[in-house]
Coordinates of C-alpha atoms and ligand atoms in Angstrom, one line a residue:
M1 CA 20.6 -22.3 -8.3
H2 CA 23.8 -19.5 -7.5
R3 CA 24.6 -18.5 -3.5
W4 CA 22.0 -15.8 -2.3
N5 CA 23.6 -12.6 -0.5
P6 CA 21.6 -9.4 -0.4
L7 CA 23.5 -8.0 -2.7
S8 CA 23.0 -10.8 -5.5
W9 CA 20.3 -8.7 -6.9
Q10 CA 22.9 -5.8 -8.1
N11 CA 23.6 -9.5 -10.6
F12 CA 20.3 -8.5 -12.5
P13 CA 18.3 -6.5 -14.3
A14 CA 16.1 -4.0 -11.5
R15 CA 13.2 -2.0 -13.2
Q16 CA 12.3 1.0 -11.7
Q17 CA 15.5 2.4 -9.5
P18 CA 16.2 6.0 -8.9
D19 CA 18.8 7.1 -11.1
W20 CA 21.7 8.2 -7.9
P21 CA 23.0 11.8 -9.1
D22 CA 25.7 11.5 -6.7
R23 CA 27.0 8.0 -6.5
D24 CA 29.2 8.7 -3.0
K25 CA 27.2 10.3 -1.3
L26 CA 25.5 6.8 -2.3
S27 CA 27.2 5.4 -0.8
R28 CA 28.1 7.2 2.3
I29 CA 24.6 6.8 3.3
L30 CA 24.3 3.0 3.2
E31 CA 27.1 2.6 4.8
I32 CA 25.3 3.6 8.1
L33 CA 21.9 2.6 7.0
G34 CA 23.6 -1.0 7.5
Q35 CA 24.8 0.5 11.0
R36 CA 21.4 1.7 12.5
L37 CA 19.0 -0.9 14.3
P38 CA 16.7 -3.2 12.9
L39 CA 13.5 -1.3 13.1
V40 CA 11.6 -4.9 13.9
F41 CA 12.8 -8.5 14.6
T42 CA 13.3 -12.0 13.5
G43 CA 11.0 -13.3 16.1
E44 CA 7.8 -11.2 15.4
V45 CA 8.2 -11.6 11.3
D46 CA 8.6 -15.7 11.9
I47 CA 5.0 -15.5 14.4
L48 CA 3.7 -13.2 11.1
R49 CA 4.9 -16.1 8.8
E50 CA 3.0 -17.9 11.4
K51 CA -0.1 -15.9 11.5
I52 CA -0.6 -15.8 7.5
S53 CA -0.4 -19.2 6.9
Q54 CA -3.1 -20.3 8.8
A55 CA -4.8 -18.0 7.0
A56 CA -4.3 -19.0 3.9
R57 CA -6.0 -22.8 5.7
G58 CA -9.0 -20.4 6.3
R59 CA -8.5 -20.2 10.2
M60 CA -7.6 -15.7 10.2
F61 CA -7.7 -13.6 8.3
L62 CA -4.9 -11.0 6.7
L63 CA -6.6 -7.5 6.4
Q64 CA -3.8 -5.0 4.8
G65 CA -4.4 -1.0 3.9
G66 CA -3.0 2.7 4.7
D67 CA -1.1 5.0 2.4
C68 CA -0.7 4.9 -1.2
A69 CA 2.7 6.7 -0.3
E70 CA 3.6 8.4 2.7
R71 CA 5.2 11.6 3.1
F72 CA 7.8 12.7 5.5
S73 CA 5.0 14.7 7.7
P74 CA 3.4 12.1 9.1
R75 CA 0.8 13.7 12.3
L76 CA 0.1 11.4 15.3
D77 CA -4.2 12.3 14.8
Q78 CA -3.8 10.6 11.3
I79 CA -1.8 7.9 12.3
E80 CA -4.8 7.0 15.2
S81 CA -6.6 7.7 13.1
L82 CA -5.9 5.4 10.6
L83 CA -6.1 2.7 13.6
R84 CA -8.9 4.2 14.7
V85 CA -10.2 2.4 11.4
L86 CA -8.3 -1.2 11.2
L87 CA -9.1 -1.7 14.5
Q88 CA -12.6 -0.6 13.5
M89 CA -12.6 -2.9 10.3
N90 CA -11.0 -5.6 12.1
M91 CA -14.1 -5.7 15.0
V92 CA -16.9 -6.4 12.2
L93 CA -14.3 -8.8 10.6
M94 CA -13.8 -10.9 13.4
Y95 CA -16.8 -10.5 14.6
A96 CA -19.0 -11.4 11.7
A97 CA -16.5 -14.5 11.0
A98 CA -15.4 -15.1 14.6
K99 CA -11.9 -15.6 13.4
P100 CA -8.7 -14.0 14.7
V101 CA -7.6 -10.8 12.4
I102 CA -3.6 -9.9 11.3
K103 CA -3.5 -6.1 10.9
V104 CA -0.7 -5.1 8.5
G105 CA 0.1 -1.5 7.8
R106 CA 1.0 -0.2 4.4
F107 CA 2.5 2.8 7.7
A108 CA 5.6 2.3 8.9
G109 CA 7.9 2.3 5.5
Q110 CA 5.6 2.7 2.2
F111 CA 7.6 5.6 1.4
A112 CA 8.4 4.6 -1.6
K113 CA 6.2 4.5 -5.8
P114 CA 6.3 3.0 -9.0
R115 CA 5.7 4.7 -11.7
S116 CA 4.5 3.9 -15.6
Q117 CA 6.6 6.9 -16.7
A118 CA 9.7 7.7 -15.3
T119 CA 9.0 11.3 -16.6
E120 CA 6.8 13.8 -17.1
T121 CA 6.5 16.8 -18.9
I122 CA 5.0 19.9 -16.3
N123 CA 5.6 23.9 -17.3
G124 CA 6.7 22.6 -21.2
E125 CA 9.8 20.4 -18.4
E126 CA 10.4 17.2 -18.8
L127 CA 11.3 16.3 -15.0
P128 CA 12.0 13.3 -13.5
N129 CA 8.2 11.3 -11.7
Y130 CA 7.4 11.2 -8.1
F131 CA 8.8 8.5 -7.0
G132 CA 7.9 8.8 -3.8
D133 CA 9.5 10.4 -0.6
I134 CA 12.0 8.0 -0.7
V135 CA 13.1 9.2 -4.0
N136 CA 12.3 12.7 -4.4
R137 CA 9.7 15.5 -4.0
P138 CA 5.9 15.8 -5.9
E139 CA 7.0 19.4 -6.7
G140 CA 7.7 20.1 -10.4
T141 CA 11.1 21.5 -10.5
I142 CA 14.4 19.6 -11.5
K143 CA 15.4 20.9 -7.2
S144 CA 12.6 18.5 -5.2
R145 CA 12.4 15.8 -8.7
T146 CA 16.0 14.8 -9.2
P147 CA 16.8 11.7 -6.6
N148 CA 18.5 12.4 -3.4
P149 CA 20.8 9.2 -1.7
K150 CA 19.5 11.9 2.7
N151 CA 16.2 10.4 1.5
L152 CA 17.4 7.1 2.5
L153 CA 18.3 7.8 5.8
D154 CA 14.9 10.2 6.4
A155 CA 13.2 7.4 5.5
Y156 CA 14.7 4.9 8.1
N157 CA 14.0 7.7 10.5
F158 CA 10.6 8.1 10.0
S159 CA 9.9 4.1 9.9
A160 CA 11.0 4.3 13.0
S161 CA 9.1 7.4 14.6
I162 CA 6.1 5.9 13.2
L163 CA 6.6 2.7 14.2
N164 CA 7.3 4.1 17.8
I165 CA 3.8 5.9 17.9
V166 CA 2.1 2.5 16.2
R167 CA 3.2 0.0 18.7
G168 CA 3.1 2.9 21.7
L169 CA -0.6 3.3 21.0
S170 CA -0.9 -1.2 19.9
K171 CA -0.1 -1.6 23.9
G172 CA -0.8 1.6 26.1
G173 CA -5.0 1.7 26.1
F174 CA -5.5 3.0 22.7
A175 CA -6.4 -0.7 21.2
D176 CA -8.3 -1.6 24.7
L177 CA -11.5 -3.0 23.7
Q178 CA -13.2 -1.4 26.3
Q179 CA -12.7 1.0 24.7
V180 CA -14.2 0.3 21.2
H181 CA -17.0 2.7 21.9
S182 CA -15.3 5.9 21.1
W183 CA -13.3 4.1 18.6
N184 CA -15.9 5.5 16.5
E185 CA -14.8 9.2 15.0
A186 CA -17.5 11.8 14.8
F187 CA -17.9 12.1 11.2
I188 CA -18.6 7.9 10.9
L189 CA -20.9 8.4 14.0
D190 CA -24.0 10.5 12.6
S191 CA -23.1 7.6 8.6
P192 CA -25.0 4.0 8.9
Q193 CA -21.9 2.5 9.4
G194 CA -20.8 4.2 12.5
Q195 CA -24.8 2.8 12.9
Q196 CA -24.0 0.1 12.6
F197 CA -20.6 -0.5 14.3
A198 CA -21.7 1.2 17.2
E199 CA -23.9 -2.2 17.6
I200 CA -20.5 -4.8 17.6
A201 CA -19.4 -2.2 19.9
D202 CA -22.3 -2.8 22.5
G203 CA -22.3 -6.3 21.3
I204 CA -18.5 -6.7 22.6
S205 CA -19.5 -4.7 25.9
K206 CA -21.6 -7.2 26.6
A207 CA -19.8 -10.0 26.0
L208 CA -16.8 -8.7 28.3
A209 CA -18.7 -7.6 31.2
F210 CA -19.6 -11.6 30.6
M211 CA -17.2 -12.9 30.3
Q212 CA -15.3 -10.7 33.6
A213 CA -18.5 -12.3 35.9
C214 CA -17.7 -15.2 34.5
G215 CA -13.9 -14.6 36.0
V216 CA -12.5 -14.8 32.8
N217 CA -9.5 -13.0 33.3
S218 CA -9.3 -12.0 29.5
R219 CA -8.3 -7.7 30.4
E220 CA -4.1 -8.5 29.1
E221 CA -5.6 -9.7 26.4
T222 CA -8.6 -7.6 25.4
A223 CA -6.2 -3.7 26.5
T224 CA -3.5 -4.2 23.9
T225 CA -3.5 -4.9 20.1
D226 CA -0.3 -6.3 17.7
F227 CA -0.4 -4.7 14.6
Y228 CA 2.8 -5.9 12.0
T229 CA 4.1 -3.2 9.2
S230 CA 4.6 -4.1 5.0
H231 CA 6.0 -1.6 2.4
E232 CA 7.0 -2.3 -1.3
A233 CA 10.2 -3.8 -1.5
L234 CA 10.8 -1.3 -4.1
V235 CA 14.0 0.1 -3.3
L236 CA 16.2 -2.0 -3.1
D237 CA 19.7 -0.4 -2.1
Y238 CA 17.5 0.2 1.1
E239 CA 16.3 -2.7 1.6
S240 CA 19.3 -4.6 1.4
A241 CA 20.4 -2.0 3.4
L242 CA 18.3 -3.4 6.6
T243 CA 18.5 -6.3 5.9
R244 CA 21.4 -8.7 8.6
L245 CA 21.8 -12.6 9.3
D246 CA 19.9 -13.7 12.3
P247 CA 22.6 -15.3 13.7
Q248 CA 20.1 -18.2 15.8
S249 CA 19.0 -19.6 12.1
G250 CA 21.8 -18.3 10.1
R251 CA 19.0 -17.0 8.1
Y252 CA 19.1 -13.0 6.5
Y253 CA 15.8 -11.2 7.2
D254 CA 15.1 -7.6 5.5
L255 CA 14.1 -5.8 9.4
S256 CA 13.1 -2.7 7.4
A257 CA 8.9 -5.1 8.0
H258 CA 7.6 -6.6 9.0
M259 CA 7.2 -8.5 5.7
L260 CA 7.0 -7.3 1.8
W261 CA 5.3 -7.2 -1.0
L262 CA 6.8 -7.7 -5.0
G263 CA 5.2 -5.0 -6.7
D264 CA 3.5 -5.7 -10.0
R265 CA 6.0 -3.8 -12.2
T266 CA 8.6 -5.5 -10.8
R267 CA 7.7 -8.5 -11.0
Q268 CA 10.3 -10.6 -13.7
P269 CA 11.4 -14.1 -12.6
D270 CA 14.4 -12.6 -13.5
G271 CA 14.9 -10.0 -12.9
A272 CA 16.6 -8.8 -9.5
H273 CA 14.0 -7.8 -7.7
V274 CA 12.2 -11.3 -7.0
E275 CA 16.3 -12.4 -6.5
F276 CA 16.5 -10.2 -3.5
L277 CA 13.2 -11.3 -2.0
R278 CA 14.2 -15.1 -2.8
G279 CA 16.8 -14.9 -0.6
I280 CA 15.1 -13.0 3.1
R281 CA 12.7 -15.3 5.7
N282 CA 9.8 -12.5 5.9
P283 CA 6.4 -12.9 4.3
V284 CA 6.6 -11.4 1.0
G285 CA 3.1 -10.1 -0.9
I286 CA 3.5 -10.6 -4.9
K287 CA 1.3 -8.6 -6.6
S288 CA -0.5 -10.4 -9.6
G289 CA -1.7 -7.7 -12.4
P290 CA -4.5 -9.5 -16.1
S291 CA -0.6 -9.7 -16.9
M292 CA 0.8 -12.2 -14.9
S293 CA 0.4 -15.4 -16.8
P294 CA 0.2 -19.0 -15.0
D295 CA 3.8 -20.1 -15.7
D296 CA 4.7 -16.5 -14.4
L297 CA 3.5 -17.6 -11.4
C298 CA 4.6 -20.5 -11.0
R299 CA 8.1 -20.0 -12.0
L300 CA 7.7 -16.8 -8.8
I301 CA 6.5 -19.6 -6.5
D302 CA 9.8 -21.9 -7.4
T303 CA 12.6 -19.2 -6.7
V304 CA 11.0 -16.9 -4.0
N305 CA 9.0 -19.8 -2.1
P306 CA 11.3 -23.6 -3.5
S307 CA 9.9 -25.7 -0.3
N308 CA 7.2 -24.6 -0.8
E309 CA 6.4 -22.7 2.7
A310 CA 4.0 -22.2 4.4
G311 CA 3.4 -18.6 5.1
R312 CA 5.7 -17.3 3.0
I313 CA 3.9 -16.1 0.2
T314 CA 0.5 -14.0 -0.3
L315 CA -0.5 -13.7 -4.0
I316 CA -2.1 -10.4 -4.2
T317 CA -4.4 -10.2 -6.6
R318 CA -5.6 -6.7 -8.6
F319 CA -7.0 -7.7 -11.0
G320 CA -9.8 -4.6 -12.1
A321 CA -13.1 -5.0 -11.8
P322 CA -13.5 -5.7 -15.2
N323 CA -11.3 -8.6 -16.0
I324 CA -11.3 -10.9 -12.3
A325 CA -13.6 -13.5 -13.4
K326 CA -11.6 -13.6 -16.6
H327 CA -8.4 -14.4 -14.5
L328 CA -8.3 -15.9 -11.3
P329 CA -9.8 -18.9 -12.1
G330 CA -6.7 -20.3 -14.2
L331 CA -4.7 -18.9 -11.7
I332 CA -6.9 -20.9 -8.9
R333 CA -6.7 -24.0 -10.5
T334 CA -2.3 -23.6 -11.8
I335 CA -1.8 -23.5 -7.4
K336 CA -4.5 -26.3 -6.4
T337 CA -2.3 -28.3 -9.6
H338 CA 0.8 -27.8 -8.3
G339 CA 0.5 -28.0 -5.0
Y340 CA 1.7 -24.1 -3.3
D341 CA 0.8 -23.0 -0.1
V342 CA -0.2 -19.4 -0.3
L343 CA -2.7 -17.2 1.4
W344 CA -5.1 -15.4 -1.2
S345 CA -5.9 -12.0 -0.7
C346 CA -7.6 -9.6 -3.0
D347 CA -5.9 -5.7 -3.6
P348 CA -9.5 -4.4 -5.4
M349 CA -7.8 -1.1 -6.2
H350 CA -5.1 -0.9 -8.1
G351 CA -7.0 -2.5 -11.3
N352 CA -9.7 -0.4 -10.4
T353 CA -8.0 3.5 -10.7
S354 CA -10.1 6.4 -13.7
T355 CA -9.2 10.1 -13.6
T356 CA -12.0 12.0 -14.1
A357 CA -12.8 14.8 -16.5
G358 CA -11.9 17.6 -13.9
G359 CA -8.1 15.7 -14.0
Y360 CA -8.5 13.2 -10.4
K361 CA -7.4 9.9 -10.7
T362 CA -9.6 8.0 -8.3
R363 CA -11.6 4.6 -7.7
D364 CA -14.9 4.5 -7.8
F365 CA -16.2 2.5 -5.4
A366 CA -18.7 0.4 -6.5
L367 CA -16.2 -1.9 -8.7
V368 CA -14.5 -1.7 -5.7
V369 CA -17.2 -3.4 -4.2
S370 CA -17.5 -5.9 -7.7
E371 CA -13.4 -7.1 -7.5
L372 CA -13.7 -7.8 -3.7
R373 CA -17.2 -10.1 -4.6
D374 CA -15.6 -12.0 -7.1
F375 CA -13.1 -12.6 -5.7
L376 CA -14.8 -14.7 -2.7
Q377 CA -17.3 -15.7 -4.9
I378 CA -14.7 -17.7 -7.5
H379 CA -12.8 -18.8 -4.6
K380 CA -15.8 -20.3 -3.0
S381 CA -16.7 -21.5 -6.0
E382 CA -13.2 -23.1 -6.4
G383 CA -13.0 -24.4 -2.7
T384 CA -10.3 -22.2 -1.8
I385 CA -10.0 -19.9 0.1
A386 CA -9.9 -16.3 0.8
G387 CA -8.4 -14.9 3.2
G388 CA -7.0 -11.5 3.3
V389 CA -8.0 -8.1 1.4
H390 CA -5.2 -5.3 0.7
L391 CA -6.4 -1.6 0.5
E392 CA -5.9 1.7 0.3
L393 CA -7.4 3.5 2.7
T394 CA -7.6 6.9 5.1
G395 CA -9.1 6.8 8.4
D396 CA -9.3 11.1 7.6
N397 CA -12.8 12.6 6.0
V398 CA -10.8 12.9 2.6
T399 CA -12.4 12.8 -0.3
E400 CA -10.4 10.1 -3.2
C401 CA -12.8 7.6 -4.2
T402 CA -16.1 8.2 -5.8
G403 CA -19.0 5.8 -4.4
G404 CA -20.4 4.4 -1.4
A405 CA -22.9 4.6 1.5
E406 CA -22.0 8.9 1.9
G407 CA -22.7 9.1 -2.8
L408 CA -19.5 10.7 -3.8
A409 CA -19.2 12.7 -6.9
A410 CA -16.5 14.0 -9.0
S411 CA -17.2 16.8 -8.2
D412 CA -17.6 16.5 -4.6
L413 CA -13.6 15.1 -4.8
A414 CA -11.6 18.6 -4.9
T415 CA -13.8 18.5 -1.1
N416 CA -10.5 16.8 0.4
Y417 CA -8.4 15.2 -2.1
Q418 CA -4.8 15.2 0.2
T419 CA -3.1 11.3 -1.6
A420 CA 0.2 12.3 -2.5
C421 CA 0.2 8.9 -5.6
D422 CA -3.0 7.0 -5.4
P423 CA -7.5 7.7 -4.0
R424 CA -8.1 6.1 -1.2
L425 CA -11.3 4.8 0.5
N426 CA -12.2 7.5 3.9
A427 CA -13.0 6.1 6.8
R428 CA -16.5 5.6 6.6
Q429 CA -16.0 3.4 2.5
A430 CA -13.8 1.4 4.4
L431 CA -16.1 0.7 7.4
E432 CA -18.7 0.5 4.5
L433 CA -16.5 -2.3 2.5
A434 CA -15.0 -4.8 6.0
F435 CA -19.6 -5.6 6.9
L436 CA -19.5 -6.5 3.3
I437 CA -17.1 -8.5 3.8
A438 CA -17.5 -9.0 6.9
K439 CA -21.6 -10.9 5.0
E440 CA -19.3 -13.0 3.1
I441 CA -16.5 -14.1 4.5
V442 CA -18.7 -16.7 8.0
Ligands
PEP501 C1 1.4 -0.4 -4.7 O1 0.5 -1.2 -3.6 O2 0.6 0.7 -4.1 C2 0.9 -0.3 -6.5 C3 1.5 0.5 -6.6 O3 0.8 -1.4 -6.6 P1 0.9 -2.5 -8.2 O4 2.4 -3.2 -7.5 O5 -0.4 -3.6 -7.4 O6 0.7 -1.6 -8.7
CO502 CO1 -0.8 2.6 -5.1

């Protein structure tokens, strides 16, 4: 195979790339980005890869979740509530399954969105579509929609400040297990899931007190936690500018995040995204929708992970509730036949999107649950490991997905619809889902 370098993707067809109008400005920005400090460290990336290899063997579980599209207007309370719901889900899963959970956020860099249509017509004017804040802005004017390379630098800066908050909260007492009772937000407390969670929190407090009474000094282990970061590797100018050679190993790492994923729209085996991802050491997620054929999957894995290294590939399936039973068993058998080492994760969000009569993009919680249940069930009957989930969720009390225990109707969506792109589970729905998974993965 031809030699790889951080820019060799430029020799391949690249879908979904911004049409930057000012190429000189782009070059200047990329030069600056190329000299910026890394956002994550090679050692952390290696640890995550090792943990993912454990999850593929059923010894850990991958919980990947966060925003569909982060905005350049992060708020501390929103980051806190997102981490809080991820910590709660982590606890529910860990408590039920008695295995460690790897927490990977869709945050600190999830600024780019692939779109089915390159343009949309607003008030009779054809405008470029919104591709995420790293490219343009959602407001429907030509000025907002024109890609601006300065956004690449802002994406780096916002990623750095969000990551700083995440690292601070992870180590500074926020994630302390002794605080487990305080993780329930007021609006969760009065829900059935909130009460169920309070029972788990009681159990954890008792277990901690017992360990202390036994003289097991576990303070350090229980007072802090680790969150990893991830985003879709979509805008290749940005990803390659943050790719660095590790002098010790002589290998390249994309240090914009710990884990990157390949979107369902950009996974052409001979395309630029696959070319870029094959050369980096980070764990790579591969989104697989209904159009993924067994042959494509083999070509992809042979290209991205030719040595079949454990922990490198997470297959994130997103077929949609009505389609999963038709597609997943065939892919599982292909992987088994070839002996590929992959972690199977389920994204029950992206195949289940619909639009209400009122024009809101939504997902019905019942479909999300149905796809996830089928995923767990199919792996059980195939004798393979269902080792992770990939979710779009928020810690806030939004009304974006219908259904769930609180019974959100399509007519409720207008109450608090906030997302810049796809509908996210709110904290109650996310916790409800965690209890459901916990029941099935023990
Ligand atoms: C996403 O995860 O936000 C996304 C666009 O997913 P997919 O590539 O699976 O459609
Ligand atoms: Co999305």
